[in-house]
């Protein structure tokens, strides 16, 4: 069965510093991987995805994520954090088997301090 | 429509009552999902519909929960004999494409409070 782990409940980073939000996954076969963001009092928004091709994928708001098959990881990164990046981030995985069932991680709360 | 809509936005009910939550997906999206987000928790997958295929109900927590999707569009999530632990935000999402890999579009959610 597919699963996702976000090992950090919370990540704190100073504005201007690089940030990383970790995600590891377990699926049968090749995965589809996603990151979503939930800002305070707003709905979930799609951030980026990995389907195939380049291991480094770029998404909205300057975020990027690196797919590492050997480590089964898909960490979210940004070179320079903004206070406005403070939000709840969810990693998600779907098996490449034709279905649409998507499993979400528990979420990581990012705090960016000015 | 322009996005996924859900109604009602808030629902307060008494323990033991039945509730119905509605989701209008983006027009043309073949896949529809229901999730539950409890306070301080992540998203818990409940059920998904894909076209005319049988739905995947593997995430429904008990037989008090059921969902329908009529005409491949609107979906209703029904919770019978509600319990206090059912209190959560219920999120609906839809997606399109031959493999659904363009990401899911989420509705604003229905906040359910069971007293």
PDB file of C-alpha atoms in Angstrom:
ATOM      1  CA  UNK A   1       0.000   0.000   0.000  1.00  0.00           C
ATOM      2  CA  UNK A   2       1.188   3.487  -0.729  1.00  0.00           C
ATOM      3  CA  UNK A   3       2.209   5.770   2.110  1.00  0.00           C
ATOM      4  CA  UNK A   4       3.774   9.158   2.700  1.00  0.00           C
ATOM      5  CA  UNK A   5       5.833  10.386   5.624  1.00  0.00           C
ATOM      6  CA  UNK A   6       6.595  13.961   6.542  1.00  0.00           C
ATOM      7  CA  UNK A   7       8.992  13.520   9.444  1.00  0.00           C
ATOM      8  CA  UNK A   8       8.844  17.109  10.682  1.00  0.00           C
ATOM      9  CA  UNK A   9       5.710  18.538  12.260  1.00  0.00           C
ATOM     10  CA  UNK A  10       7.197  22.013  12.037  1.00  0.00           C
ATOM     11  CA  UNK A  11      10.072  23.741  10.278  1.00  0.00           C
ATOM     12  CA  UNK A  12      11.383  27.119  11.374  1.00  0.00           C
ATOM     13  CA  UNK A  13      13.543  29.234   9.109  1.00  0.00           C
ATOM     14  CA  UNK A  14      14.649  32.851   8.962  1.00  0.00           C
ATOM     15  CA  UNK A  15      13.539  35.006   6.060  1.00  0.00           C
ATOM     16  CA  UNK A  16      16.086  34.945   3.264  1.00  0.00           C
ATOM     17  CA  UNK A  17      17.476  31.564   4.257  1.00  0.00           C
ATOM     18  CA  UNK A  18      16.933  28.423   2.200  1.00  0.00           C
ATOM     19  CA  UNK A  19      14.197  26.078   3.346  1.00  0.00           C
ATOM     20  CA  UNK A  20      13.622  22.355   3.006  1.00  0.00           C
ATOM     21  CA  UNK A  21      10.476  20.440   3.890  1.00  0.00           C
ATOM     22  CA  UNK A  22      11.056  16.700   3.872  1.00  0.00           C
ATOM     23  CA  UNK A  23       8.916  13.952   2.377  1.00  0.00           C
ATOM     24  CA  UNK A  24       9.496  10.247   1.886  1.00  0.00           C
ATOM     25  CA  UNK A  25       7.133   7.824   0.240  1.00  0.00           C
ATOM     26  CA  UNK A  26       6.406   4.179  -0.376  1.00  0.00           C
ATOM     27  CA  UNK A  27       4.593   2.891  -3.448  1.00  0.00           C
ATOM     28  CA  UNK A  28       4.581  -0.064  -5.774  1.00  0.00           C
ATOM     29  CA  UNK A  29       6.162   0.918  -9.045  1.00  0.00           C
ATOM     30  CA  UNK A  30       6.740   4.463 -10.186  1.00  0.00           C
ATOM     31  CA  UNK A  31       5.100   7.233  -8.192  1.00  0.00           C
ATOM     32  CA  UNK A  32       3.352  10.427  -9.025  1.00  0.00           C
ATOM     33  CA  UNK A  33       4.367  12.921  -6.344  1.00  0.00           C
ATOM     34  CA  UNK A  34       2.784  16.208  -5.387  1.00  0.00           C
ATOM     35  CA  UNK A  35       3.160  19.107  -3.009  1.00  0.00           C
ATOM     36  CA  UNK A  36       0.209  21.166  -1.818  1.00  0.00           C
ATOM     37  CA  UNK A  37       0.120  24.259   0.377  1.00  0.00           C
ATOM     38  CA  UNK A  38      -2.584  25.451   2.739  1.00  0.00           C
ATOM     39  CA  UNK A  39      -2.361  29.091   3.766  1.00  0.00           C
ATOM     40  CA  UNK A  40      -4.215  30.255   6.894  1.00  0.00           C
ATOM     41  CA  UNK A  41      -7.949  30.503   6.294  1.00  0.00           C
ATOM     42  CA  UNK A  42      -7.544  29.437   2.678  1.00  0.00           C
ATOM     43  CA  UNK A  43      -8.075  26.206   0.793  1.00  0.00           C
ATOM     44  CA  UNK A  44      -5.473  23.731  -0.339  1.00  0.00           C
ATOM     45  CA  UNK A  45      -3.544  24.744  -3.417  1.00  0.00           C
ATOM     46  CA  UNK A  46      -1.519  22.646  -5.797  1.00  0.00           C
ATOM     47  CA  UNK A  47       2.167  23.641  -5.734  1.00  0.00           C
ATOM     48  CA  UNK A  48       4.071  21.244  -7.978  1.00  0.00           C
ATOM     49  CA  UNK A  49       4.278  17.659  -9.179  1.00  0.00           C
ATOM     50  CA  UNK A  50       6.712  15.016 -10.355  1.00  0.00           C
ATOM     51  CA  UNK A  51       5.547  12.606 -13.017  1.00  0.00           C
ATOM     52  CA  UNK A  52       8.626  11.667 -15.007  1.00  0.00           C
ATOM     53  CA  UNK A  53      11.712  13.267 -16.478  1.00  0.00           C
ATOM     54  CA  UNK A  54      13.995  15.676 -14.653  1.00  0.00           C
ATOM     55  CA  UNK A  55      14.366  14.904 -10.994  1.00  0.00           C
ATOM     56  CA  UNK A  56      14.203  18.599 -10.120  1.00  0.00           C
ATOM     57  CA  UNK A  57      10.761  20.061 -10.683  1.00  0.00           C
ATOM     58  CA  UNK A  58       9.820  23.700 -10.354  1.00  0.00           C
ATOM     59  CA  UNK A  59       6.485  24.946  -9.143  1.00  0.00           C
ATOM     60  CA  UNK A  60       4.611  27.997  -7.993  1.00  0.00           C
ATOM     61  CA  UNK A  61       5.960  30.800  -5.791  1.00  0.00           C
ATOM     62  CA  UNK A  62       9.611  29.878  -6.423  1.00  0.00           C
ATOM     63  CA  UNK A  63       9.346  26.418  -4.887  1.00  0.00           C
ATOM     64  CA  UNK A  64      11.035  23.358  -6.288  1.00  0.00           C
ATOM     65  CA  UNK A  65      11.286  19.720  -5.295  1.00  0.00           C
ATOM     66  CA  UNK A  66      13.836  17.035  -5.936  1.00  0.00           C
ATOM     67  CA  UNK A  67      12.814  13.468  -6.664  1.00  0.00           C
ATOM     68  CA  UNK A  68      15.312  10.913  -5.385  1.00  0.00           C
ATOM     69  CA  UNK A  69      14.323   7.403  -6.356  1.00  0.00           C
ATOM     70  CA  UNK A  70      17.032   5.615  -4.398  1.00  0.00           C
ATOM     71  CA  UNK A  71      16.077   7.420  -1.194  1.00  0.00           C
ATOM     72  CA  UNK A  72      12.338   7.433  -2.059  1.00  0.00           C
ATOM     73  CA  UNK A  73      12.226  11.105  -1.189  1.00  0.00           C
ATOM     74  CA  UNK A  74      10.627  14.203  -2.646  1.00  0.00           C
ATOM     75  CA  UNK A  75      11.820  17.115  -0.535  1.00  0.00           C
ATOM     76  CA  UNK A  76      10.395  20.591  -1.106  1.00  0.00           C
ATOM     77  CA  UNK A  77      12.900  23.420  -1.330  1.00  0.00           C
ATOM     78  CA  UNK A  78      13.159  27.139  -1.826  1.00  0.00           C
ATOM     79  CA  UNK A  79      16.432  29.065  -2.073  1.00  0.00           C
ATOM     80  CA  UNK A  80      15.231  32.101  -0.131  1.00  0.00           C
ATOM     81  CA  UNK A  81      12.274  31.929   2.231  1.00  0.00           C
ATOM     82  CA  UNK A  82       9.688  34.684   2.600  1.00  0.00           C
ATOM     83  CA  UNK A  83       7.515  35.397   5.620  1.00  0.00           C
ATOM     84  CA  UNK A  84       4.541  34.887   3.313  1.00  0.00           C
ATOM     85  CA  UNK A  85       5.636  31.274   2.761  1.00  0.00           C
ATOM     86  CA  UNK A  86       4.471  30.467   6.289  1.00  0.00           C
ATOM     87  CA  UNK A  87       1.793  27.828   5.808  1.00  0.00           C
ATOM     88  CA  UNK A  88       0.979  24.137   6.102  1.00  0.00           C
ATOM     89  CA  UNK A  89       2.591  21.975   3.430  1.00  0.00           C
ATOM     90  CA  UNK A  90       1.390  18.540   2.370  1.00  0.00           C
ATOM     91  CA  UNK A  91       3.231  15.948   0.346  1.00  0.00           C
ATOM     92  CA  UNK A  92       1.110  13.448  -1.585  1.00  0.00           C
ATOM     93  CA  UNK A  93       1.705  10.312  -3.613  1.00  0.00           C
ATOM     94  CA  UNK A  94      -0.272   8.376  -6.166  1.00  0.00           C
ATOM     95  CA  UNK A  95       0.637   5.054  -7.702  1.00  0.00           C
ATOM     96  CA  UNK A  96       1.166   4.995 -11.443  1.00  0.00           C
ATOM     97  CA  UNK A  97      -1.354   2.201 -11.908  1.00  0.00           C
ATOM     98  CA  UNK A  98      -4.169   4.030 -13.636  1.00  0.00           C
ATOM     99  CA  UNK A  99      -6.172   4.877 -10.558  1.00  0.00           C
ATOM    100  CA  UNK A 100      -6.498   8.213  -8.836  1.00  0.00           C
ATOM    101  CA  UNK A 101      -6.259   7.343  -5.160  1.00  0.00           C
ATOM    102  CA  UNK A 102      -3.901   9.853  -3.588  1.00  0.00           C
ATOM    103  CA  UNK A 103      -2.436   9.582  -0.117  1.00  0.00           C
ATOM    104  CA  UNK A 104      -1.415  12.731   1.729  1.00  0.00           C
ATOM    105  CA  UNK A 105       1.196  13.133   4.408  1.00  0.00           C
ATOM    106  CA  UNK A 106       0.316  14.541   7.814  1.00  0.00           C
ATOM    107  CA  UNK A 107       1.596  17.962   6.850  1.00  0.00           C
ATOM    108  CA  UNK A 108       4.499  20.156   7.930  1.00  0.00           C
ATOM    109  CA  UNK A 109       3.935  23.616   9.305  1.00  0.00           C
ATOM    110  CA  UNK A 110       6.484  26.109   8.024  1.00  0.00           C
ATOM    111  CA  UNK A 111       7.233  29.229  10.044  1.00  0.00           C
ATOM    112  CA  UNK A 112       9.354  31.884   8.383  1.00  0.00           C
ATOM    113  CA  UNK A 113      10.573  34.518  10.800  1.00  0.00           C
ATOM    114  CA  UNK A 114      11.384  38.046   9.685  1.00  0.00           C
TER     115      UNK A 114
ATOM    116  CA  UNK B   1     -17.964  26.364 -12.694  1.00  0.00           C
ATOM    117  CA  UNK B   2     -14.777  28.261 -12.073  1.00  0.00           C
ATOM    118  CA  UNK B   3     -13.758  26.083  -9.160  1.00  0.00           C
ATOM    119  CA  UNK B   4     -14.860  23.341  -6.826  1.00  0.00           C
ATOM    120  CA  UNK B   5     -17.715  24.450  -4.617  1.00  0.00           C
ATOM    121  CA  UNK B   6     -18.991  22.857  -1.448  1.00  0.00           C
ATOM    122  CA  UNK B   7     -22.079  23.416   0.611  1.00  0.00           C
ATOM    123  CA  UNK B   8     -22.812  24.184   3.298  1.00  0.00           C
ATOM    124  CA  UNK B   9     -19.664  25.986   4.382  1.00  0.00           C
ATOM    125  CA  UNK B  10     -20.505  25.292   8.011  1.00  0.00           C
ATOM    126  CA  UNK B  11     -22.791  22.720   9.564  1.00  0.00           C
ATOM    127  CA  UNK B  12     -23.587  22.332  13.230  1.00  0.00           C
ATOM    128  CA  UNK B  13     -25.599  19.300  14.172  1.00  0.00           C
ATOM    129  CA  UNK B  14     -26.551  17.294  17.197  1.00  0.00           C
ATOM    130  CA  UNK B  15     -25.113  13.896  17.937  1.00  0.00           C
ATOM    131  CA  UNK B  16     -27.185  11.182  16.303  1.00  0.00           C
ATOM    132  CA  UNK B  17     -28.483  13.304  13.438  1.00  0.00           C
ATOM    133  CA  UNK B  18     -27.753  12.611   9.778  1.00  0.00           C
ATOM    134  CA  UNK B  19     -25.953  15.176   7.613  1.00  0.00           C
ATOM    135  CA  UNK B  20     -25.418  15.594   3.889  1.00  0.00           C
ATOM    136  CA  UNK B  21     -22.463  17.473   2.436  1.00  0.00           C
ATOM    137  CA  UNK B  22     -22.450  18.516  -1.191  1.00  0.00           C
ATOM    138  CA  UNK B  23     -19.633  18.949  -3.682  1.00  0.00           C
ATOM    139  CA  UNK B  24     -19.804  20.495  -7.149  1.00  0.00           C
ATOM    140  CA  UNK B  25     -16.600  19.641  -9.000  1.00  0.00           C
ATOM    141  CA  UNK B  26     -15.064  21.579 -11.833  1.00  0.00           C
ATOM    142  CA  UNK B  27     -17.006  20.896 -14.998  1.00  0.00           C
ATOM    143  CA  UNK B  28     -15.465  18.090 -17.013  1.00  0.00           C
ATOM    144  CA  UNK B  29     -13.338  16.685 -14.216  1.00  0.00           C
ATOM    145  CA  UNK B  30     -13.717  12.938 -14.180  1.00  0.00           C
ATOM    146  CA  UNK B  31     -12.191  12.261 -10.792  1.00  0.00           C
ATOM    147  CA  UNK B  32     -13.701  13.420  -7.503  1.00  0.00           C
ATOM    148  CA  UNK B  33     -12.284  12.910  -4.027  1.00  0.00           C
ATOM    149  CA  UNK B  34     -13.482  13.369  -0.475  1.00  0.00           C
ATOM    150  CA  UNK B  35     -11.048  13.957   2.378  1.00  0.00           C
ATOM    151  CA  UNK B  36     -11.393  14.753   6.045  1.00  0.00           C
ATOM    152  CA  UNK B  37      -9.142  17.139   7.908  1.00  0.00           C
ATOM    153  CA  UNK B  38      -9.442  17.094  11.655  1.00  0.00           C
ATOM    154  CA  UNK B  39      -8.117  19.933  13.790  1.00  0.00           C
ATOM    155  CA  UNK B  40      -4.333  19.865  13.692  1.00  0.00           C
ATOM    156  CA  UNK B  41      -4.300  16.749  11.538  1.00  0.00           C
ATOM    157  CA  UNK B  42      -3.433  15.978   7.960  1.00  0.00           C
ATOM    158  CA  UNK B  43      -5.776  14.940   5.219  1.00  0.00           C
ATOM    159  CA  UNK B  44      -7.494  11.607   5.597  1.00  0.00           C
ATOM    160  CA  UNK B  45      -8.604  10.042   2.341  1.00  0.00           C
ATOM    161  CA  UNK B  46     -12.237   8.941   2.422  1.00  0.00           C
ATOM    162  CA  UNK B  47     -13.442   7.995  -1.053  1.00  0.00           C
ATOM    163  CA  UNK B  48     -12.861   8.743  -4.693  1.00  0.00           C
ATOM    164  CA  UNK B  49     -14.883   8.458  -7.867  1.00  0.00           C
ATOM    165  CA  UNK B  50     -13.396   8.048 -11.321  1.00  0.00           C
ATOM    166  CA  UNK B  51     -15.784   8.305 -14.245  1.00  0.00           C
ATOM    167  CA  UNK B  52     -18.233   5.439 -14.311  1.00  0.00           C
ATOM    168  CA  UNK B  53     -15.986   3.054 -12.417  1.00  0.00           C
ATOM    169  CA  UNK B  54     -16.918   1.692  -9.028  1.00  0.00           C
ATOM    170  CA  UNK B  55     -15.746   4.146  -6.351  1.00  0.00           C
ATOM    171  CA  UNK B  56     -12.831   3.384  -4.065  1.00  0.00           C
ATOM    172  CA  UNK B  57     -14.436   3.414  -0.617  1.00  0.00           C
ATOM    173  CA  UNK B  58     -11.426   2.110   1.234  1.00  0.00           C
ATOM    174  CA  UNK B  59     -10.987   5.267   3.304  1.00  0.00           C
ATOM    175  CA  UNK B  60     -14.481   5.487   4.761  1.00  0.00           C
ATOM    176  CA  UNK B  61     -14.082   5.146   8.554  1.00  0.00           C
ATOM    177  CA  UNK B  62     -17.342   3.303   9.211  1.00  0.00           C
ATOM    178  CA  UNK B  63     -20.589   2.187   7.595  1.00  0.00           C
ATOM    179  CA  UNK B  64     -22.177   5.403   8.816  1.00  0.00           C
ATOM    180  CA  UNK B  65     -20.367   7.133   5.971  1.00  0.00           C
ATOM    181  CA  UNK B  66     -21.494   6.873   2.366  1.00  0.00           C
ATOM    182  CA  UNK B  67     -21.139   8.914  -0.803  1.00  0.00           C
ATOM    183  CA  UNK B  68     -22.763   9.143  -4.171  1.00  0.00           C
ATOM    184  CA  UNK B  69     -21.879  10.862  -7.382  1.00  0.00           C
ATOM    185  CA  UNK B  70     -24.826  11.448  -9.658  1.00  0.00           C
ATOM    186  CA  UNK B  71     -24.390  11.814 -13.395  1.00  0.00           C
ATOM    187  CA  UNK B  72     -20.651  11.949 -13.059  1.00  0.00           C
ATOM    188  CA  UNK B  73     -20.811  15.409 -11.576  1.00  0.00           C
ATOM    189  CA  UNK B  74     -22.225  16.451  -8.193  1.00  0.00           C
ATOM    190  CA  UNK B  75     -21.349  14.326  -5.194  1.00  0.00           C
ATOM    191  CA  UNK B  76     -22.994  13.997  -1.792  1.00  0.00           C
ATOM    192  CA  UNK B  77     -21.250  12.672   1.298  1.00  0.00           C
ATOM    193  CA  UNK B  78     -23.716  11.407   3.892  1.00  0.00           C
ATOM    194  CA  UNK B  79     -22.909  10.755   7.528  1.00  0.00           C
ATOM    195  CA  UNK B  80     -25.577   8.918   9.462  1.00  0.00           C
ATOM    196  CA  UNK B  81     -26.012   9.035  13.226  1.00  0.00           C
ATOM    197  CA  UNK B  82     -23.235  11.585  13.613  1.00  0.00           C
ATOM    198  CA  UNK B  83     -20.784  11.299  16.482  1.00  0.00           C
ATOM    199  CA  UNK B  84     -18.641  13.985  18.072  1.00  0.00           C
ATOM    200  CA  UNK B  85     -15.514  12.433  16.556  1.00  0.00           C
ATOM    201  CA  UNK B  86     -16.977  13.153  13.114  1.00  0.00           C
ATOM    202  CA  UNK B  87     -16.331  16.861  13.715  1.00  0.00           C
ATOM    203  CA  UNK B  88     -13.831  17.979  11.089  1.00  0.00           C
ATOM    204  CA  UNK B  89     -13.472  19.889   7.846  1.00  0.00           C
ATOM    205  CA  UNK B  90     -14.622  17.785   4.926  1.00  0.00           C
ATOM    206  CA  UNK B  91     -12.806  18.626   1.720  1.00  0.00           C
ATOM    207  CA  UNK B  92     -13.791  17.763  -1.806  1.00  0.00           C
ATOM    208  CA  UNK B  93     -11.390  17.844  -4.735  1.00  0.00           C
ATOM    209  CA  UNK B  94     -11.572  17.085  -8.436  1.00  0.00           C
ATOM    210  CA  UNK B  95      -9.041  16.455 -11.142  1.00  0.00           C
ATOM    211  CA  UNK B  96      -8.918  15.957 -14.864  1.00  0.00           C
ATOM    212  CA  UNK B  97      -6.700  14.576 -17.570  1.00  0.00           C
ATOM    213  CA  UNK B  98      -6.100  11.051 -18.740  1.00  0.00           C
ATOM    214  CA  UNK B  99      -4.063  10.295 -15.654  1.00  0.00           C
ATOM    215  CA  UNK B 100      -5.099  12.997 -13.231  1.00  0.00           C
ATOM    216  CA  UNK B 101      -1.605  14.261 -12.848  1.00  0.00           C
ATOM    217  CA  UNK B 102      -2.367  17.924 -13.181  1.00  0.00           C
ATOM    218  CA  UNK B 103      -3.056  18.037  -9.483  1.00  0.00           C
ATOM    219  CA  UNK B 104      -6.285  18.157  -7.586  1.00  0.00           C
ATOM    220  CA  UNK B 105      -8.363  21.281  -7.217  1.00  0.00           C
ATOM    221  CA  UNK B 106      -9.805  21.608  -3.762  1.00  0.00           C
ATOM    222  CA  UNK B 107     -13.010  23.180  -2.618  1.00  0.00           C
ATOM    223  CA  UNK B 108     -13.196  25.436   0.438  1.00  0.00           C
ATOM    224  CA  UNK B 109     -14.483  22.626   2.615  1.00  0.00           C
ATOM    225  CA  UNK B 110     -17.439  22.100   4.907  1.00  0.00           C
ATOM    226  CA  UNK B 111     -16.737  22.541   8.596  1.00  0.00           C
ATOM    227  CA  UNK B 112     -18.853  20.019  10.481  1.00  0.00           C
ATOM    228  CA  UNK B 113     -19.398  20.391  14.203  1.00  0.00           C
ATOM    229  CA  UNK B 114     -21.226  17.663  16.060  1.00  0.00           C
ATOM    230  CA  UNK B 115     -22.438  18.762  19.476  1.00  0.00           C
TER     231      UNK B 115
END
